[in-house]
Coordinates of C-alpha atoms in Angstrom, one line a residue:
M294 CA 89.7 32.6 -69.9
T295 CA 89.1 36.0 -68.3
A296 CA 90.0 37.2 -64.8
P297 CA 87.2 39.0 -62.9
R298 CA 87.6 42.8 -62.5
P299 CA 86.1 45.0 -59.9
G300 CA 82.8 46.8 -60.2
G301 CA 79.2 46.5 -61.1
G302 CA 78.3 43.3 -59.3
A303 CA 78.5 41.4 -62.6
P304 CA 79.1 37.6 -62.3
G305 CA 82.8 37.1 -61.7
G306 CA 83.4 40.4 -60.0
A307 CA 84.9 40.2 -56.6
A308 CA 85.1 43.8 -55.4
T309 CA 81.4 44.9 -55.2
S310 CA 79.8 46.0 -51.9
D311 CA 77.4 43.0 -52.0
A312 CA 79.8 40.4 -53.4
L313 CA 79.4 38.3 -50.3
S314 CA 75.6 38.4 -50.5
I315 CA 73.8 35.3 -51.6
V316 CA 70.7 37.4 -52.2
A317 CA 72.7 39.6 -54.6
A318 CA 74.1 36.5 -56.3
A319 CA 70.6 35.3 -56.8
H320 CA 69.6 38.5 -58.5
E321 CA 72.7 38.4 -60.8
A322 CA 73.0 34.7 -61.5
G323 CA 69.8 33.1 -60.1
D324 CA 69.6 30.1 -62.4
A325 CA 73.3 29.3 -62.4
V326 CA 74.5 26.3 -60.4
A327 CA 75.8 27.5 -57.0
L328 CA 76.3 24.2 -55.1
H329 CA 76.5 20.5 -55.7
T330 CA 76.0 18.1 -52.8
E331 CA 75.9 14.4 -52.9
E332 CA 72.1 14.5 -52.9
R333 CA 71.3 17.3 -55.4
R334 CA 72.4 20.6 -56.9
Y335 CA 71.2 24.1 -56.0
S336 CA 71.0 27.3 -58.0
F337 CA 71.9 30.6 -56.5
A338 CA 68.1 31.4 -56.3
Q339 CA 67.4 28.2 -54.4
L340 CA 70.3 28.8 -52.0
A341 CA 69.1 32.4 -51.4
A342 CA 65.6 31.1 -50.6
L343 CA 67.0 28.5 -48.1
T344 CA 69.3 31.2 -46.6
A345 CA 66.3 33.4 -46.1
R346 CA 64.7 30.7 -44.0
R347 CA 67.9 30.3 -42.0
M348 CA 68.1 34.0 -41.4
A349 CA 64.6 34.0 -40.0
T350 CA 65.6 31.2 -37.6
L351 CA 68.9 32.9 -36.6
T352 CA 67.8 36.4 -36.1
P353 CA 66.0 35.9 -32.8
L354 CA 69.1 34.2 -31.4
L355 CA 71.6 37.0 -32.3
Q356 CA 72.7 39.5 -29.7
P357 CA 73.8 43.0 -30.8
G358 CA 77.6 43.1 -31.1
A359 CA 78.0 39.4 -30.6
V360 CA 79.8 36.8 -32.6
H361 CA 77.8 33.7 -33.7
P362 CA 79.6 30.4 -33.2
V363 CA 79.4 27.9 -36.1
V364 CA 80.8 24.4 -35.9
G365 CA 82.3 24.2 -39.4
S366 CA 81.3 20.7 -40.7
N367 CA 81.3 20.3 -44.4
T368 CA 77.5 20.3 -44.7
L369 CA 74.7 22.2 -46.4
D370 CA 73.6 23.3 -43.0
T371 CA 76.9 24.9 -42.2
L372 CA 77.0 26.7 -45.5
L373 CA 73.5 28.1 -45.1
T374 CA 74.4 29.5 -41.7
L375 CA 77.6 31.1 -43.1
Y376 CA 75.6 32.6 -46.0
A377 CA 73.0 33.9 -43.5
L378 CA 75.6 35.5 -41.3
L379 CA 77.3 37.1 -44.2
E380 CA 73.9 38.5 -45.3
L381 CA 73.1 39.8 -41.9
R382 CA 76.7 41.1 -41.5
V383 CA 77.1 39.2 -38.2
P384 CA 80.6 37.9 -37.6
A385 CA 81.0 34.1 -37.4
L386 CA 83.2 32.2 -35.0
L387 CA 84.2 29.2 -37.0
L388 CA 84.9 26.2 -34.7
H389 CA 86.6 23.1 -36.1
P390 CA 84.4 20.0 -35.6
R391 CA 87.4 18.0 -34.4
L392 CA 88.0 20.2 -31.4
T393 CA 86.9 18.7 -28.1
A394 CA 84.1 20.3 -26.1
A395 CA 86.7 21.9 -23.8
E396 CA 88.6 23.4 -26.7
Q397 CA 85.4 24.8 -28.2
A398 CA 84.3 26.2 -24.9
T399 CA 87.7 28.0 -24.5
E400 CA 87.4 29.6 -28.0
R401 CA 83.8 30.7 -27.4
A402 CA 84.6 32.2 -24.0
A403 CA 87.6 34.1 -25.3
T404 CA 85.5 35.5 -28.2
E405 CA 82.7 36.6 -26.0
R406 CA 85.1 38.5 -23.8
A407 CA 86.5 40.5 -26.8
A408 CA 83.6 40.7 -29.2
A409 CA 82.8 44.3 -28.4
A410 CA 86.2 45.4 -29.9
L411 CA 85.6 43.8 -33.3
P412 CA 85.7 46.2 -36.3
A413 CA 82.4 46.9 -37.9
D414 CA 83.4 45.0 -41.1
A415 CA 84.5 41.8 -39.3
A416 CA 83.2 38.7 -41.1
V417 CA 84.9 35.7 -39.4
V418 CA 87.0 34.9 -36.4
L419 CA 89.3 31.9 -36.9
Y420 CA 91.6 30.7 -34.1
T421 CA 95.2 29.8 -34.8
S422 CA 97.6 28.7 -32.1
G423 CA 100.4 31.1 -31.1
T424 CA 103.9 30.1 -30.2
T425 CA 103.0 30.4 -26.5
G426 CA 100.4 27.6 -26.9
R427 CA 97.6 30.1 -26.4
A428 CA 95.1 30.1 -29.3
R429 CA 94.6 33.6 -30.9
G430 CA 91.5 34.6 -32.9
A431 CA 92.4 36.1 -36.3
V432 CA 89.8 38.6 -37.2
L433 CA 89.1 38.4 -41.0
T434 CA 87.1 41.3 -42.4
R435 CA 84.8 41.4 -45.5
P436 CA 87.3 43.6 -47.4
A437 CA 90.1 41.2 -46.6
L438 CA 88.2 38.2 -47.8
L439 CA 87.3 40.0 -51.0
A440 CA 90.8 41.2 -51.6
S441 CA 92.0 37.6 -51.2
A442 CA 89.4 36.4 -53.6
Q443 CA 90.4 39.0 -56.2
A444 CA 94.1 38.2 -55.8
S445 CA 93.4 34.5 -56.4
A446 CA 91.3 35.4 -59.4
D447 CA 94.0 37.6 -60.9
N448 CA 96.2 34.6 -61.0
L449 CA 93.7 31.8 -61.9
G450 CA 91.0 33.7 -63.7
W451 CA 87.5 32.4 -63.9
Q452 CA 85.7 30.4 -66.7
P453 CA 82.0 30.2 -67.1
D454 CA 81.8 26.5 -66.1
D455 CA 84.2 26.7 -63.1
C456 CA 83.3 24.4 -60.2
W457 CA 85.6 24.3 -57.1
L458 CA 85.6 21.1 -55.0
L459 CA 85.4 21.8 -51.3
A460 CA 87.0 18.8 -49.7
M461 CA 89.1 20.9 -47.3
P462 CA 87.5 21.5 -43.9
V463 CA 85.3 24.7 -44.2
A464 CA 86.5 25.5 -40.6
R465 CA 90.0 26.1 -42.0
V466 CA 90.8 29.2 -44.0
G467 CA 91.6 27.1 -47.0
G468 CA 88.1 25.7 -47.0
L469 CA 86.4 28.9 -46.1
S470 CA 88.1 30.8 -48.9
I471 CA 86.7 28.4 -51.5
V472 CA 83.2 29.4 -50.3
T473 CA 83.9 33.1 -50.3
R474 CA 85.8 33.1 -53.7
C475 CA 83.0 31.2 -55.4
L476 CA 80.3 33.3 -53.8
A477 CA 82.0 36.6 -54.9
A478 CA 82.5 35.2 -58.4
R479 CA 79.0 33.7 -58.7
R480 CA 80.6 30.3 -59.4
A481 CA 79.8 26.8 -58.2
V482 CA 81.1 24.9 -55.2
A483 CA 80.9 21.1 -55.0
L484 CA 80.6 20.1 -51.3
A485 CA 82.4 16.9 -50.2
P486 CA 81.5 15.7 -46.7
A487 CA 85.2 15.1 -46.0
F488 CA 88.3 14.3 -48.0
D489 CA 88.3 10.8 -49.4
A490 CA 91.2 9.8 -51.7
R491 CA 89.3 6.8 -52.9
R492 CA 86.3 8.8 -54.1
L493 CA 88.0 11.9 -55.3
P494 CA 88.3 11.0 -59.0
Q495 CA 84.6 10.1 -59.0
W496 CA 83.7 13.5 -57.6
I497 CA 85.9 15.2 -60.2
E498 CA 84.2 13.4 -63.0
R499 CA 80.7 13.6 -61.6
W500 CA 80.7 17.3 -60.9
R501 CA 83.1 18.3 -63.7
I502 CA 85.5 19.9 -61.2
T503 CA 87.8 22.6 -62.6
Q504 CA 89.5 23.7 -59.4
L505 CA 90.7 21.6 -56.5
S506 CA 92.5 22.5 -53.2
L507 CA 94.5 20.0 -51.3
V508 CA 97.3 19.8 -48.7
P509 CA 100.3 17.7 -49.7
T510 CA 99.2 14.8 -47.6
M511 CA 95.9 14.6 -49.5
L512 CA 97.7 14.8 -52.8
A513 CA 100.0 11.9 -51.8
M514 CA 97.0 9.8 -50.7
L515 CA 95.2 10.5 -54.0
L516 CA 98.3 9.4 -56.0
D517 CA 98.8 6.3 -53.8
A518 CA 95.1 5.3 -54.0
H519 CA 95.0 5.5 -57.8
P520 CA 98.4 4.5 -59.3
T521 CA 97.3 4.9 -62.9
W522 CA 94.9 7.9 -62.6
T523 CA 95.4 11.0 -64.7
P524 CA 93.2 14.0 -64.4
P525 CA 90.4 14.7 -66.9
T526 CA 90.7 17.8 -69.1
C527 CA 88.1 19.7 -67.1
L528 CA 90.4 19.9 -64.1
R529 CA 92.4 23.0 -64.9
V530 CA 94.2 23.7 -61.5
V531 CA 95.1 21.8 -58.3
L532 CA 96.1 24.2 -55.5
I533 CA 98.6 22.7 -53.0
G534 CA 99.1 24.5 -49.8
G535 CA 98.9 24.3 -46.0
A536 CA 102.3 22.7 -45.7
A537 CA 105.5 22.3 -47.8
A538 CA 105.2 20.0 -50.8
S539 CA 108.3 17.9 -51.3
P540 CA 110.1 17.9 -54.6
A541 CA 109.4 14.2 -54.9
L542 CA 105.7 14.8 -54.5
L543 CA 105.6 17.6 -57.1
A544 CA 107.5 15.3 -59.5
R545 CA 104.9 12.6 -59.0
A546 CA 102.2 15.1 -59.7
A547 CA 104.0 16.4 -62.8
A548 CA 104.4 12.9 -64.1
R549 CA 100.6 12.5 -64.0
R550 CA 100.1 15.9 -65.8
L551 CA 98.4 17.4 -62.8
P552 CA 98.1 21.2 -63.2
V553 CA 99.6 22.2 -59.8
V554 CA 99.7 25.6 -58.3
V555 CA 101.7 25.7 -55.1
T556 CA 100.4 28.2 -52.6
Y557 CA 101.7 29.8 -49.4
G558 CA 99.7 31.8 -46.9
C559 CA 98.2 31.5 -43.5
T560 CA 95.0 32.2 -41.6
E561 CA 96.1 35.7 -40.8
T562 CA 96.3 36.5 -44.6
C563 CA 93.0 34.9 -45.6
S564 CA 94.9 32.0 -47.1
Q565 CA 97.3 32.3 -50.0
V566 CA 99.4 35.3 -50.6
V567 CA 102.0 33.6 -52.8
A568 CA 101.4 31.1 -55.6
T569 CA 102.8 29.5 -58.7
P570 CA 101.8 31.6 -61.7
Y571 CA 98.9 29.9 -63.4
A572 CA 100.7 29.7 -66.7
Q573 CA 103.4 27.6 -65.0
R574 CA 101.0 25.1 -63.4
F575 CA 102.7 22.1 -65.2
D576 CA 106.1 23.1 -63.9
A577 CA 105.3 24.3 -60.3
A578 CA 108.6 23.0 -58.9
A579 CA 110.6 25.6 -60.8
C580 CA 108.8 28.4 -59.0
G581 CA 109.5 27.6 -55.3
A582 CA 106.6 28.6 -53.2
G583 CA 105.5 31.0 -56.0
R584 CA 105.3 34.7 -56.5
P585 CA 103.4 37.3 -54.5
L586 CA 99.8 37.7 -55.7
A587 CA 98.4 41.0 -56.8
G588 CA 98.3 43.5 -54.0
V589 CA 100.6 41.5 -51.8
Q590 CA 103.9 42.9 -50.5
L591 CA 106.6 40.6 -49.2
R592 CA 109.9 41.4 -47.5
I593 CA 112.5 39.3 -45.7
E594 CA 113.7 40.5 -42.3
A595 CA 116.3 38.6 -40.4
G596 CA 115.4 35.6 -42.6
R597 CA 111.7 35.8 -41.7
V598 CA 108.9 36.3 -44.2
L599 CA 106.8 39.5 -43.6
V600 CA 103.6 40.2 -45.5
K601 CA 101.5 43.3 -46.1
G602 CA 98.4 43.7 -48.2
P603 CA 94.6 44.3 -48.1
M604 CA 93.9 40.6 -47.5
R605 CA 95.8 40.7 -44.1
M606 CA 93.7 40.3 -41.0
A607 CA 92.5 43.2 -38.9
G608 CA 94.4 41.8 -36.0
Y609 CA 94.0 39.2 -33.2
L610 CA 90.9 39.3 -31.2
G611 CA 91.4 41.1 -27.9
E612 CA 94.7 42.6 -29.0
P613 CA 95.5 46.0 -30.5
P614 CA 94.4 46.2 -34.2
L615 CA 96.9 46.4 -36.9
A616 CA 97.2 49.6 -39.0
A617 CA 96.7 49.3 -42.7
D618 CA 100.4 49.7 -43.4
D619 CA 101.6 47.3 -40.7
W620 CA 103.7 44.3 -41.7
F621 CA 102.6 40.8 -40.5
D622 CA 105.5 38.6 -39.4
T623 CA 104.6 35.1 -40.4
G624 CA 107.5 33.6 -38.4
D625 CA 108.4 31.5 -41.4
L626 CA 111.9 31.5 -42.8
G627 CA 112.6 32.1 -46.5
D628 CA 114.2 34.2 -49.2
I629 CA 113.2 35.8 -52.5
D630 CA 115.2 35.0 -55.6
T631 CA 116.1 37.3 -58.5
Q632 CA 112.9 36.3 -60.3
G633 CA 110.7 37.2 -57.4
H634 CA 110.0 33.6 -56.3
L635 CA 109.6 33.0 -52.6
H636 CA 111.6 30.0 -51.3
L637 CA 110.7 28.7 -47.8
H638 CA 113.4 27.2 -45.6
G639 CA 111.1 26.1 -42.9
R640 CA 107.8 26.8 -41.2
R641 CA 107.7 28.6 -37.9
A642 CA 110.5 27.3 -35.8
D643 CA 108.4 25.3 -33.4
L644 CA 105.5 24.5 -35.6
I645 CA 104.5 21.0 -36.4
V646 CA 102.5 20.6 -39.7
T647 CA 100.8 17.2 -39.8
G648 CA 98.5 16.4 -42.7
G649 CA 98.1 20.1 -43.3
D650 CA 97.1 20.9 -39.8
N651 CA 99.2 23.1 -37.5
V652 CA 100.2 22.0 -34.1
Y653 CA 102.1 24.1 -31.7
P654 CA 104.2 22.1 -29.2
A655 CA 103.5 24.4 -26.2
E656 CA 99.8 23.7 -26.3
V657 CA 100.3 20.0 -26.3
E658 CA 103.0 20.2 -23.6
Q659 CA 100.7 22.1 -21.3
V660 CA 98.1 19.3 -21.6
L661 CA 100.6 16.5 -21.1
E662 CA 102.0 18.1 -18.0
T663 CA 98.5 18.0 -16.4
C664 CA 98.4 14.3 -16.7
P665 CA 99.1 12.5 -13.4
G666 CA 102.5 10.9 -13.5
V667 CA 104.0 13.3 -16.1
R668 CA 106.5 15.8 -14.5
A669 CA 107.6 17.5 -17.7
A670 CA 107.0 17.2 -21.5
A671 CA 108.6 18.4 -24.7
V672 CA 106.8 18.0 -28.0
F673 CA 108.3 18.1 -31.4
G674 CA 107.7 16.9 -35.0
V675 CA 109.1 13.7 -36.5
P676 CA 109.2 13.3 -40.3
D677 CA 106.6 11.0 -41.8
E678 CA 106.1 10.0 -45.4
T679 CA 102.3 10.1 -45.2
W680 CA 101.6 13.0 -42.9
G681 CA 104.7 15.2 -43.4
Q682 CA 105.3 15.1 -39.7
V683 CA 103.7 13.4 -36.7
V684 CA 103.5 14.7 -33.2
A685 CA 106.1 13.2 -30.8
A686 CA 106.6 13.8 -27.1
A687 CA 109.6 13.2 -24.8
L688 CA 108.3 12.8 -21.2
V689 CA 109.9 13.1 -17.8
A690 CA 108.0 10.8 -15.4
G691 CA 106.9 11.4 -11.9
P692 CA 107.0 8.7 -9.2
Q693 CA 104.2 6.7 -10.9
P694 CA 104.5 7.1 -14.7
P695 CA 101.2 6.9 -16.6
D696 CA 100.5 3.9 -18.8
D697 CA 99.4 4.3 -22.5
D698 CA 95.7 3.9 -21.6
T699 CA 95.9 6.7 -19.0
L700 CA 97.7 9.0 -21.4
R701 CA 95.3 8.4 -24.3
A702 CA 92.3 8.9 -22.0
H703 CA 93.8 12.2 -20.7
L704 CA 94.5 13.5 -24.2
A705 CA 91.2 12.4 -25.8
T706 CA 89.0 15.0 -24.0
R707 CA 91.5 17.9 -24.1
L708 CA 93.1 17.9 -27.6
A709 CA 91.9 17.3 -31.1
A710 CA 93.1 14.1 -32.6
H711 CA 95.7 15.7 -34.9
K712 CA 97.4 17.4 -31.9
R713 CA 97.8 14.2 -29.8
P714 CA 101.3 12.6 -29.8
R715 CA 101.6 9.4 -31.9
R716 CA 105.1 8.6 -30.6
I717 CA 106.4 9.0 -27.1
G718 CA 109.4 8.2 -25.0
F719 CA 110.4 8.7 -21.3
V720 CA 113.7 10.4 -20.6
A721 CA 115.6 11.4 -17.5
A722 CA 115.7 15.1 -18.4
L723 CA 114.7 17.4 -21.2
P724 CA 117.3 19.4 -23.2
H725 CA 117.1 23.1 -22.7
T726 CA 118.8 26.1 -24.3
A727 CA 120.9 28.6 -22.3
A728 CA 117.8 30.7 -21.9
G729 CA 116.0 27.8 -20.2
K730 CA 113.6 27.1 -23.1
P731 CA 113.1 23.7 -24.6
D732 CA 115.9 23.0 -27.1
R733 CA 113.8 21.6 -30.0
L734 CA 116.8 21.1 -32.2
A735 CA 118.3 18.8 -29.6
L736 CA 114.9 17.0 -29.2
A737 CA 115.2 15.8 -32.8
A738 CA 118.1 13.6 -31.7
L739 CA 115.6 11.7 -29.5
A740 CA 113.5 10.6 -32.4
G741 CA 115.1 7.2 -32.6
T742 CA 114.3 6.4 -28.9
L743 CA 110.6 6.9 -29.3
R744 CA 107.9 4.3 -29.6
P745 CA 104.3 4.5 -30.9
L746 CA 101.7 5.4 -28.3
R747 CA 99.9 2.1 -28.1
V748 CA 96.2 1.9 -29.1
A749 CA 93.9 -0.3 -27.0

């Protein structure tokens, strides 16, 4: 196994000026398999030809200095549009397909207002909710995506027959980074329409998957769905990120001889910046969240994890850009042991991570408080064996409290499904800190009083 090194545009290299070009990939590795779908497989030359047609269709629609919106479904159509935009050096606004029409419209409008300030090398804008509940667009540049790809390769290396399964949503940085890493390395992607625990072993065998990315919930579902399954020898690494993996889950994976690499990162750092060393993939639990990848600097300040490196975003859309040597405060809590392993003590203080998706309570609270009959709302996470956490809400009712049907209908058009509360309870008053902010630690004590939000 050899790790790719910069230079020359040779297959496996991730630091050339045209590394994100499907046309360059076709010149360098034209007959190599670039993509498996459920219907057929495509070489780099075939993908480049299809991308050329997509470019011809897109070009008349593109405005100078604009960002092109892409609803990021896991389809060939989405990938062709992404390849075309990368080729044309036009930034993409990746919209999650689960967002409601209102949520998509909000992100589109915010991007249009600030597009003129984008750096010339911007590649993608991905929205990630801030602690205020206001979504912020992380601007990821081409150099940042390539630096992230190289850092991953320095840990995992590349083999000639590598094929990475894309079962994560391409509209999330974890899914997008599979596309950019494999394009830069001239390696194959296997495109799954969506995660399916039942079919996952079949896909691994059919496409000879060597690399697999999952969130902990997906891993748990895979192990539950196939109690006796063990991975084939072709599968050389399973990356687990997006949320904390419990020791019990890692122990289950180790018992099945799954080669697990735990990762830690975020949208603002083009995915992983910390990972289990590849050589220790059969003993990931011993490494905490892992060690910083090549080029990554970490420091702990007041217990919070700060990151610096070439894979960090340029900044948030519409906000002052970050300087090259600026630290990014992840808001996560952790420490670094004497061996250089990062140990996380908690995600951002008010963040709910449900099935690998991030939910900020403030955003959900704002929507709940616009529902007739709800005077105030406080949202928090409740531990759940399957999802890690589920979204819960304590509500203060007005004179006419809403019934479950009213609540569900109100939420359905305003919030993606993973953001909607699954458990609710009405209380006389919400707990607050001395500063007048919701006391989320005190809210946890209300968990036992909640009930499921009934489904019709």
